[in-house]
Structure formats: C-alpha cells, structure tokens
Amino acid sequence: MVVALTEPPVARDATGAARGCNVRCTLRWWPGEGLCGRAVCGEAGAVMERGRGRLFRRRRLTVARPAACSAGQPDRPALPFARHRCVIQRSGQQRPGRYRHLTSQQRHEEFKMLRKRLRLIAVPVAAVTLPLTVAGFQADAAAATAPGGAARAGKAAVATAPCLADATTLVGDLDGDGHPDKISNPGLTGTRMTIQWGTANGSFGTKHAVSALLGAKKGEVASAAVADFQRDGTLDMVVNLVKPAGGDDPSTARVAEYRPGPLKRSNLASTKSRHSDIGDHGEVQQLRIANYGGDAYPDLAILNNAGDGQLDRDVRLTKPGSGPGNYDYELQRKYGEFGTTPEPPTMPGDGWKHFYKPCS
C-alpha cells in the first residue's frame, strides 16, 4: 500500500505533544488535520490500526514521500472510521529533523529510548481483544447452516443464531421477530421451562411458563424441548401434554407435536405443526435434547413411562429438513435404555452444549 500526505507528517507522543517526525514515532491523527490518504510516519513499518477504540487489524505499510493533494481532493483521512489511531515503527533512512545536530552515538541512544517508549505504548494496545457479543460470536454459526437448508440471510440471521447464556438457558429467536428470546430450562427436564420474549433494545421481558402458554389443564404435565432442529436460524419446539394415569397403564398424550419456528407468543403455535408419536408409546415424563447421530442436528431423548413399572429412555433422531423422526426399533436398541421406576435410565445432561456455544 502506498500513501501520501499533504504536508510533512506531525508526530505526537503519548501525551499528545507535537514533535518532529523522524525515525520512530507514535502518530495520532483525526479529521480536519489537512491530511489526504493515510497519515503515516516514516518509510515503512509495522502498523496496528484502531477503529472505534478496538484493535482490529495489523498490517505493514509502504509509505511515499509527502506530496501535495491534488485539487478537489477531500481534506480528510480516507478511512472506514472517522477516528483512527496508528502506532508506527519506522525502519528507514533518516530525514532532517530534531536529530540532525546529534552524533551517531547520541542518535543511537535516543532511538533506543524511543523504541522503549513505543513498546510501552504498543504492548497494552496489542493485548486488547475484540469483545464478543451474542450477535458477533454467533455470526459464524449462522453462516454455517446445514447444506441445502434455507438459511436466513442478513442481520436477523446473525442476531438470532442460538447460543447458551448458561448450561440451562438458551438464547435465540423463537417467535421470528429478529430479536433473541431467552428460554430457561431448570434441570434440563423440559417440565419447568419458561420463556422471556426479546425486545428491540436487546432486553428480555417477563417470564412466561411454557405450561401456561401451551394451555395445560389441571393435573396435566407439560414437557417441551427447544432447539434449532432444522438448522435454519429459528428455534423449534417439541411439546407434550399428558395427564398421568396413576396406575400401571400409561395415559396417551392429549397434545404431542413438533412445532417448527417461528412460534406465536400467545400459545406457542406453529403454522407447520405436525403430530409426533412421542405420546403414542407411553407417558412422557421428560423431554431432553441429545446428540445420538453424531451429526449437526439435535435429537430427542424421552423419559417414558411404558407402564407396569417400566421407565425407558426413548430416542427420536432428527432428519434434515423434517425435524425429529418417529420411533425406530433399531435406533432404540442402539441409543435407548430400558429401566424401571426404582432404577431409571440415565438421561443426557449436556444436549445443548453439543450444538450451541456460550454467549459472550
């Protein structure tokens, strides 16, 4: 990169005082200083550029001699950010300046002191890292949606890609408005789940119990599992409503559905809901996210009361583009587990962690 100046560059030290620009210097420049192109100091050197107060890149510049701006050229720095700072260490031939009266040994000692000052300035700057936000950190996750899937483009996809606020709290867009919502799942059982709808300013509203939003009747147990099953950037939900039988024979679920997002805030309904067979093979006591297929699609683990004291871990593996599938005997033998009420099967406790990174 070759750059030019309208006038000889002015160097400023850490206190902002102007001094002659010679071999090594710290240069700070701002709009309205009469510079065209990039203001630099010296012939060539390593540059750490800062924009909006954050270190965002390193590069090396090759610097031209000062030259006058052509007529009509804007009298301002040509930069992506209006306010910019550079720390430049020049290695090149000496130009006339404050050191012309010094001997070679004196200049050598003076340059050593300048190098030391520059290191003291540059090291803390270089140690600064770009803080990650919920949106920024998950931009890569949003871009890495499933092949062939209809990935959401633009700011909404980046802003709402799911991430973990903690082990039991998932943040992501559930209602499709482009604002992240907060889903809390104490114990990861799916039976005490709450939702806080996101707002335009990035905050979250009051907690709503999923059981109430689903319209659970008195005595019914509401279970839910939330994940981006189709990897399209919007969270989906599997729900089950059942009233425990209290005897040897399990009850059949009143509602058992897979509900692709976006969901309505009022009742968590989906325009693409379909029946799920999780309520047809027993009495669901828990719904959990799991990773059984070893792929990028979340699966389901169901703590299922099969009757006569039998308590099983049933599984439903997710198929790309269609969500959790139906009961499969071979998959049940491979990933499921049979137990009893006194000795229940183990249930996954880290399902979300397989698919979502922590929010920062």
Short mmCIF file of C-alpha atoms in Angstrom, two decimals:
data_model
loop_
_atom_site.label_atom_id
_atom_site.label_comp_id
_atom_site.label_asym_id
_atom_site.label_seq_id
_atom_site.Cartn_x
_atom_site.Cartn_y
_atom_site.Cartn_z
CA MET A 1 0.00 0.00 0.00
CA VAL A 2 1.43 3.43 -0.95
CA VAL A 3 0.10 6.54 0.74
CA ALA A 4 0.82 10.27 0.51
CA LEU A 5 0.45 13.31 2.74
CA THR A 6 -0.48 16.92 2.03
CA GLU A 7 2.29 18.10 4.31
CA PRO A 8 5.14 16.60 6.33
CA PRO A 9 3.64 14.36 8.98
CA VAL A 10 3.35 15.57 12.55
CA ALA A 11 4.15 13.06 15.27
CA ARG A 12 2.64 13.19 18.71
CA ASP A 13 3.88 11.38 21.75
CA ALA A 14 1.77 9.61 24.38
CA THR A 15 0.83 12.96 25.96
CA GLY A 16 -0.32 14.40 22.65
CA ALA A 17 2.54 16.91 22.34
CA ALA A 18 3.72 17.56 18.80
CA ARG A 19 7.33 16.76 17.94
CA GLY A 20 9.44 16.22 14.84
CA CYS A 21 8.62 13.13 12.84
CA ASN A 22 11.79 11.20 12.29
CA VAL A 23 12.84 7.61 12.67
CA ARG A 24 10.35 6.25 15.19
CA CYS A 25 7.23 7.90 16.45
CA THR A 26 3.68 7.44 17.67
CA LEU A 27 1.24 9.17 15.33
CA ARG A 28 -2.35 10.07 16.15
CA TRP A 29 -4.46 11.82 13.56
CA TRP A 30 -8.05 12.99 13.39
CA PRO A 31 -10.48 14.56 10.89
CA GLY A 32 -9.66 18.12 9.87
CA GLU A 33 -5.87 17.89 10.16
CA GLY A 34 -5.35 18.56 6.47
CA LEU A 35 -4.29 15.03 5.54
CA CYS A 36 -5.11 13.24 2.33
CA GLY A 37 -4.92 9.46 2.15
CA ARG A 38 -3.40 7.83 5.23
CA ALA A 39 -1.25 9.88 7.58
CA VAL A 40 1.88 7.94 8.41
CA CYS A 41 5.36 8.49 9.76
CA GLY A 42 8.47 7.22 8.05
CA GLU A 43 9.25 5.00 5.11
CA ALA A 44 7.92 1.58 6.12
CA GLY A 45 6.90 -0.16 9.29
CA ALA A 46 4.52 -2.35 11.26
CA VAL A 47 1.17 -0.72 11.87
CA MET A 48 -1.52 -1.51 14.43
CA GLU A 49 -4.73 0.18 13.37
CA ARG A 50 -7.54 1.01 15.77
CA GLY A 51 -11.13 1.81 14.92
CA ARG A 52 -13.91 2.68 17.37
CA GLY A 53 -11.43 2.16 20.19
CA ARG A 54 -10.72 -1.51 19.40
CA LEU A 55 -7.72 -3.13 17.80
CA PHE A 56 -8.95 -4.67 14.59
CA ARG A 57 -6.02 -5.46 12.34
CA ARG A 58 -2.27 -5.43 11.82
CA ARG A 59 -0.58 -4.71 8.53
CA ARG A 60 2.58 -3.37 7.01
CA LEU A 61 2.59 -0.12 5.02
CA THR A 62 4.95 1.21 2.39
CA VAL A 63 4.89 4.96 2.73
CA ALA A 64 5.53 7.51 0.00
CA ARG A 65 7.25 10.81 0.50
CA PRO A 66 4.94 13.69 1.46
CA ALA A 67 3.17 15.07 -1.59
CA ALA A 68 0.58 17.75 -2.12
CA CYS A 69 -3.05 16.73 -2.51
CA SER A 70 -4.50 17.22 -5.94
CA ALA A 71 -7.08 19.92 -6.45
CA GLY A 72 -10.50 18.96 -5.20
CA GLN A 73 -9.30 16.05 -3.07
CA PRO A 74 -11.18 15.88 0.24
CA ASP A 75 -9.26 17.41 3.13
CA ARG A 76 -9.84 14.45 5.44
CA PRO A 77 -8.44 10.97 6.05
CA ALA A 78 -9.70 8.32 3.62
CA LEU A 79 -10.67 5.79 6.29
CA PRO A 80 -13.53 3.39 7.08
CA PHE A 81 -13.77 5.03 10.51
CA ALA A 82 -13.70 8.78 11.12
CA ARG A 83 -11.46 8.44 14.16
CA HIS A 84 -8.35 6.36 13.73
CA ARG A 85 -5.07 5.80 15.51
CA CYS A 86 -1.85 4.21 14.35
CA VAL A 87 1.28 3.13 16.14
CA ILE A 88 4.09 3.10 13.61
CA GLN A 89 7.66 1.91 13.99
CA ARG A 90 9.66 3.23 11.11
CA SER A 91 12.73 1.49 9.79
CA GLY A 92 14.27 3.58 7.03
CA GLN A 93 16.60 6.38 6.20
CA GLN A 94 16.74 9.39 8.49
CA ARG A 95 15.14 12.63 7.41
CA PRO A 96 16.18 16.10 8.59
CA GLY A 97 14.66 16.86 11.96
CA ARG A 98 15.39 17.27 15.60
CA TYR A 99 18.25 14.72 15.50
CA ARG A 100 20.36 16.34 12.77
CA HIS A 101 22.65 18.01 15.32
CA LEU A 102 23.36 14.75 17.21
CA THR A 103 26.29 12.46 16.76
CA SER A 104 25.74 8.90 15.61
CA GLN A 105 26.15 7.57 19.14
CA GLN A 106 23.72 10.17 20.54
CA ARG A 107 21.17 9.33 17.87
CA HIS A 108 21.59 5.65 18.64
CA GLU A 109 20.87 6.24 22.34
CA GLU A 110 17.92 8.50 21.52
CA PHE A 111 16.42 5.91 19.20
CA LYS A 112 16.77 3.23 21.87
CA MET A 113 14.74 5.38 24.25
CA LEU A 114 12.11 5.95 21.58
CA ARG A 115 11.87 2.22 20.89
CA LYS A 116 11.38 1.58 24.60
CA ARG A 117 8.58 4.15 24.75
CA LEU A 118 6.92 2.63 21.73
CA ARG A 119 6.99 -0.83 23.25
CA LEU A 120 5.37 0.51 26.41
CA ILE A 121 2.63 2.04 24.28
CA ALA A 122 2.17 -0.77 21.77
CA VAL A 123 2.12 -3.81 24.07
CA PRO A 124 -1.02 -2.85 26.03
CA VAL A 125 -2.74 -1.95 22.76
CA ALA A 126 -1.84 -5.27 21.19
CA ALA A 127 -3.18 -7.10 24.23
CA VAL A 128 -6.67 -5.74 23.65
CA THR A 129 -9.04 -8.30 22.17
CA LEU A 130 -12.31 -7.65 20.42
CA PRO A 131 -15.13 -8.43 22.90
CA LEU A 132 -17.63 -10.94 21.61
CA THR A 133 -21.33 -10.18 21.70
CA VAL A 134 -24.20 -12.57 21.27
CA ALA A 135 -24.60 -11.47 17.70
CA GLY A 136 -20.95 -11.26 16.72
CA PHE A 137 -19.84 -14.54 18.22
CA GLN A 138 -22.66 -16.45 16.57
CA ALA A 139 -22.20 -14.94 13.11
CA ASP A 140 -20.09 -17.93 12.09
CA ALA A 141 -22.72 -20.32 13.42
CA ALA A 142 -25.38 -18.55 11.40
CA ALA A 143 -23.26 -18.78 8.27
CA ALA A 144 -22.60 -22.49 8.83
CA THR A 145 -26.18 -23.61 8.44
CA ALA A 146 -26.95 -27.02 7.01
CA PRO A 147 -26.14 -27.62 3.34
CA GLY A 148 -29.30 -27.28 1.29
CA GLY A 149 -31.16 -25.59 4.13
CA ALA A 150 -32.90 -22.29 3.71
CA ALA A 151 -30.53 -20.22 5.83
CA ARG A 152 -31.83 -16.86 6.92
CA ALA A 153 -29.77 -14.06 5.43
CA GLY A 154 -28.89 -10.61 6.70
CA LYS A 155 -28.87 -9.08 10.12
CA ALA A 156 -31.74 -11.15 11.51
CA ALA A 157 -29.89 -14.42 10.96
CA VAL A 158 -26.75 -13.11 12.63
CA ALA A 159 -28.59 -11.52 15.53
CA THR A 160 -30.70 -14.54 16.40
CA ALA A 161 -28.37 -17.52 15.98
CA PRO A 162 -28.81 -19.54 19.21
CA CYS A 163 -26.21 -19.53 21.98
CA LEU A 164 -26.03 -20.57 25.64
CA ALA A 165 -26.28 -17.96 28.38
CA ASP A 166 -25.56 -20.80 30.82
CA ALA A 167 -25.99 -24.58 30.97
CA THR A 168 -29.78 -24.32 31.36
CA THR A 169 -30.53 -21.14 29.39
CA LEU A 170 -30.71 -20.90 25.62
CA VAL A 171 -30.85 -17.56 23.82
CA GLY A 172 -32.27 -17.45 20.30
CA ASP A 173 -35.17 -16.31 18.15
CA LEU A 174 -38.28 -18.34 18.90
CA ASP A 175 -41.02 -16.10 17.52
CA GLY A 176 -39.27 -14.97 14.32
CA ASP A 177 -39.21 -11.24 15.07
CA GLY A 178 -35.43 -10.99 14.75
CA HIS A 179 -34.88 -10.40 18.48
CA PRO A 180 -33.27 -13.12 20.63
CA ASP A 181 -35.54 -14.69 23.25
CA LYS A 182 -34.45 -16.39 26.47
CA ILE A 183 -35.51 -19.99 27.17
CA SER A 184 -34.79 -21.22 30.69
CA ASN A 185 -34.93 -24.95 31.38
CA PRO A 186 -34.21 -25.71 35.06
CA GLY A 187 -32.86 -29.22 35.48
CA LEU A 188 -33.00 -29.67 31.68
CA THR A 189 -36.08 -31.88 32.09
CA GLY A 190 -38.36 -29.74 29.93
CA THR A 191 -41.10 -29.72 32.58
CA ARG A 192 -40.38 -26.30 34.16
CA MET A 193 -39.41 -24.35 31.09
CA THR A 194 -40.00 -20.60 30.90
CA ILE A 195 -39.69 -18.06 28.07
CA GLN A 196 -38.76 -14.38 28.14
CA TRP A 197 -39.51 -12.66 24.86
CA GLY A 198 -36.80 -10.40 23.48
CA THR A 199 -37.28 -6.71 22.77
CA ALA A 200 -35.86 -4.33 20.19
CA ASN A 201 -33.40 -2.84 22.70
CA GLY A 202 -31.88 -6.24 23.50
CA SER A 203 -33.55 -6.79 26.87
CA PHE A 204 -35.93 -9.58 27.85
CA GLY A 205 -39.49 -9.34 29.13
CA THR A 206 -41.21 -11.13 31.99
CA LYS A 207 -41.08 -14.89 32.38
CA HIS A 208 -43.88 -16.98 30.92
CA ALA A 209 -44.29 -20.61 31.93
CA VAL A 210 -44.40 -22.85 28.87
CA SER A 211 -47.10 -24.97 30.52
CA ALA A 212 -49.35 -21.91 30.72
CA LEU A 213 -48.62 -20.85 27.14
CA LEU A 214 -49.44 -24.38 25.94
CA GLY A 215 -52.75 -24.30 27.80
CA ALA A 216 -52.03 -27.21 30.14
CA LYS A 217 -55.12 -28.28 32.06
CA LYS A 218 -55.26 -29.05 35.74
CA GLY A 219 -53.31 -32.21 36.52
CA GLU A 220 -51.54 -32.29 33.18
CA VAL A 221 -47.77 -32.41 32.83
CA ALA A 222 -46.33 -30.18 30.12
CA SER A 223 -42.97 -31.17 28.66
CA ALA A 224 -41.06 -29.28 25.98
CA ALA A 225 -37.74 -29.41 24.17
CA VAL A 226 -36.32 -26.42 22.28
CA ALA A 227 -33.60 -26.47 19.63
CA ASP A 228 -33.00 -25.42 16.05
CA PHE A 229 -33.85 -28.89 14.75
CA GLN A 230 -33.82 -27.85 11.10
CA ARG A 231 -30.79 -25.52 11.43
CA ASP A 232 -32.49 -22.64 9.69
CA GLY A 233 -31.68 -19.99 12.32
CA THR A 234 -35.04 -20.13 14.15
CA LEU A 235 -35.68 -22.26 17.21
CA ASP A 236 -38.26 -25.06 17.09
CA MET A 237 -40.14 -26.85 19.85
CA VAL A 238 -41.40 -30.34 20.65
CA VAL A 239 -44.29 -30.32 23.12
CA ASN A 240 -46.21 -32.97 25.04
CA LEU A 241 -49.26 -32.58 27.29
CA VAL A 242 -50.42 -35.61 29.27
CA LYS A 243 -52.35 -36.29 32.45
CA PRO A 244 -50.58 -39.09 34.37
CA ALA A 245 -52.75 -42.17 34.76
CA GLY A 246 -51.62 -43.03 38.27
CA GLY A 247 -51.83 -46.77 37.55
CA ASP A 248 -50.00 -49.46 35.64
CA ASP A 249 -51.23 -48.41 32.22
CA PRO A 250 -49.80 -45.14 30.86
CA SER A 251 -52.00 -42.37 29.54
CA THR A 252 -51.97 -41.16 25.97
CA ALA A 253 -50.88 -37.59 25.39
CA ARG A 254 -53.57 -35.03 24.69
CA VAL A 255 -51.07 -33.00 22.66
CA ALA A 256 -47.82 -34.31 21.19
CA GLU A 257 -46.40 -32.17 18.40
CA TYR A 258 -43.31 -30.99 16.66
CA ARG A 259 -43.64 -27.24 16.09
CA PRO A 260 -41.14 -25.65 13.70
CA GLY A 261 -40.42 -21.99 14.39
CA PRO A 262 -41.40 -19.26 14.33
CA LEU A 263 -43.94 -19.74 17.13
CA LYS A 264 -46.73 -17.45 18.25
CA ARG A 265 -46.11 -15.67 21.51
CA SER A 266 -49.62 -16.21 22.79
CA ASN A 267 -49.79 -20.02 22.64
CA LEU A 268 -46.55 -21.27 21.01
CA ALA A 269 -48.50 -22.40 17.96
CA SER A 270 -46.79 -23.00 14.63
CA THR A 271 -48.20 -22.86 11.13
CA LYS A 272 -46.25 -26.04 10.34
CA SER A 273 -47.08 -28.15 13.39
CA ARG A 274 -47.29 -31.90 12.93
CA HIS A 275 -48.13 -34.79 15.19
CA SER A 276 -45.29 -36.53 16.99
CA ASP A 277 -45.53 -40.13 18.11
CA ILE A 278 -43.72 -39.47 21.41
CA GLY A 279 -47.08 -39.56 23.17
CA ASP A 280 -48.24 -42.77 21.49
CA HIS A 281 -45.77 -45.18 23.08
CA GLY A 282 -46.07 -44.24 26.72
CA GLU A 283 -46.41 -41.40 29.18
CA VAL A 284 -43.75 -38.72 28.65
CA GLN A 285 -42.13 -37.54 31.88
CA GLN A 286 -39.17 -35.61 30.42
CA LEU A 287 -38.02 -34.25 27.08
CA ARG A 288 -34.32 -33.53 26.56
CA ILE A 289 -32.02 -32.51 23.72
CA ALA A 290 -29.41 -35.13 22.86
CA ASN A 291 -26.76 -35.92 20.27
CA TYR A 292 -27.09 -39.52 19.13
CA GLY A 293 -26.45 -39.40 15.41
CA GLY A 294 -23.13 -37.60 15.67
CA ASP A 295 -24.28 -35.03 13.11
CA ALA A 296 -25.19 -31.35 13.34
CA TYR A 297 -28.88 -31.95 14.04
CA PRO A 298 -30.24 -32.07 17.61
CA ASP A 299 -32.02 -35.27 18.65
CA LEU A 300 -34.59 -36.07 21.34
CA ALA A 301 -34.29 -38.15 24.48
CA ILE A 302 -37.62 -39.04 26.16
CA LEU A 303 -38.05 -40.34 29.68
CA ASN A 304 -41.04 -42.56 29.01
CA ASN A 305 -43.33 -44.39 31.41
CA ALA A 306 -44.14 -47.50 29.40
CA GLY A 307 -46.39 -48.98 32.10
CA ASP A 308 -46.10 -51.80 34.63
CA GLY A 309 -43.21 -50.06 36.39
CA GLN A 310 -41.11 -49.79 33.24
CA LEU A 311 -39.31 -46.48 32.73
CA ASP A 312 -37.36 -46.17 29.48
CA ARG A 313 -35.20 -43.71 27.65
CA ASP A 314 -36.70 -43.48 24.19
CA VAL A 315 -34.97 -41.67 21.35
CA ARG A 316 -36.03 -39.79 18.24
CA LEU A 317 -33.28 -38.88 15.82
CA THR A 318 -33.64 -35.80 13.68
CA LYS A 319 -33.79 -36.00 9.92
CA PRO A 320 -32.51 -33.00 7.93
CA GLY A 321 -35.37 -30.81 6.79
CA SER A 322 -38.08 -32.63 8.74
CA GLY A 323 -37.21 -32.47 12.43
CA PRO A 324 -37.34 -35.34 14.95
CA GLY A 325 -38.44 -38.60 13.37
CA ASN A 326 -40.70 -41.39 14.59
CA TYR A 327 -39.98 -44.44 16.73
CA ASP A 328 -37.39 -46.74 15.20
CA TYR A 329 -36.69 -50.09 16.80
CA GLU A 330 -33.07 -50.33 15.61
CA LEU A 331 -32.27 -46.80 16.78
CA GLN A 332 -34.00 -47.53 20.08
CA ARG A 333 -31.80 -50.59 20.60
CA LYS A 334 -28.69 -48.60 19.69
CA TYR A 335 -29.28 -45.39 21.66
CA GLY A 336 -32.15 -46.12 24.05
CA GLU A 337 -32.11 -47.66 27.50
CA PHE A 338 -34.64 -49.71 29.45
CA GLY A 339 -35.11 -49.18 33.16
CA THR A 340 -37.60 -49.28 35.95
CA THR A 341 -39.13 -46.78 38.32
CA PRO A 342 -36.66 -47.69 41.12
CA GLU A 343 -33.74 -47.75 38.65
CA PRO A 344 -34.49 -45.20 35.92
CA PRO A 345 -32.29 -44.92 32.82
CA THR A 346 -29.66 -42.21 32.56
CA MET A 347 -30.67 -39.08 30.70
CA PRO A 348 -28.39 -36.69 28.78
CA GLY A 349 -27.49 -33.52 30.65
CA ASP A 350 -25.44 -31.71 28.03
CA GLY A 351 -27.54 -31.83 24.88
CA TRP A 352 -27.50 -28.08 24.19
CA LYS A 353 -23.72 -27.92 24.63
CA HIS A 354 -23.22 -30.20 21.65
CA PHE A 355 -24.84 -27.70 19.30
CA TYR A 356 -24.52 -24.21 20.80
CA LYS A 357 -21.57 -22.24 22.09
CA PRO A 358 -21.72 -19.92 25.10
CA CYS A 359 -22.95 -16.39 24.58
CA SER A 360 -20.36 -13.75 25.44
#
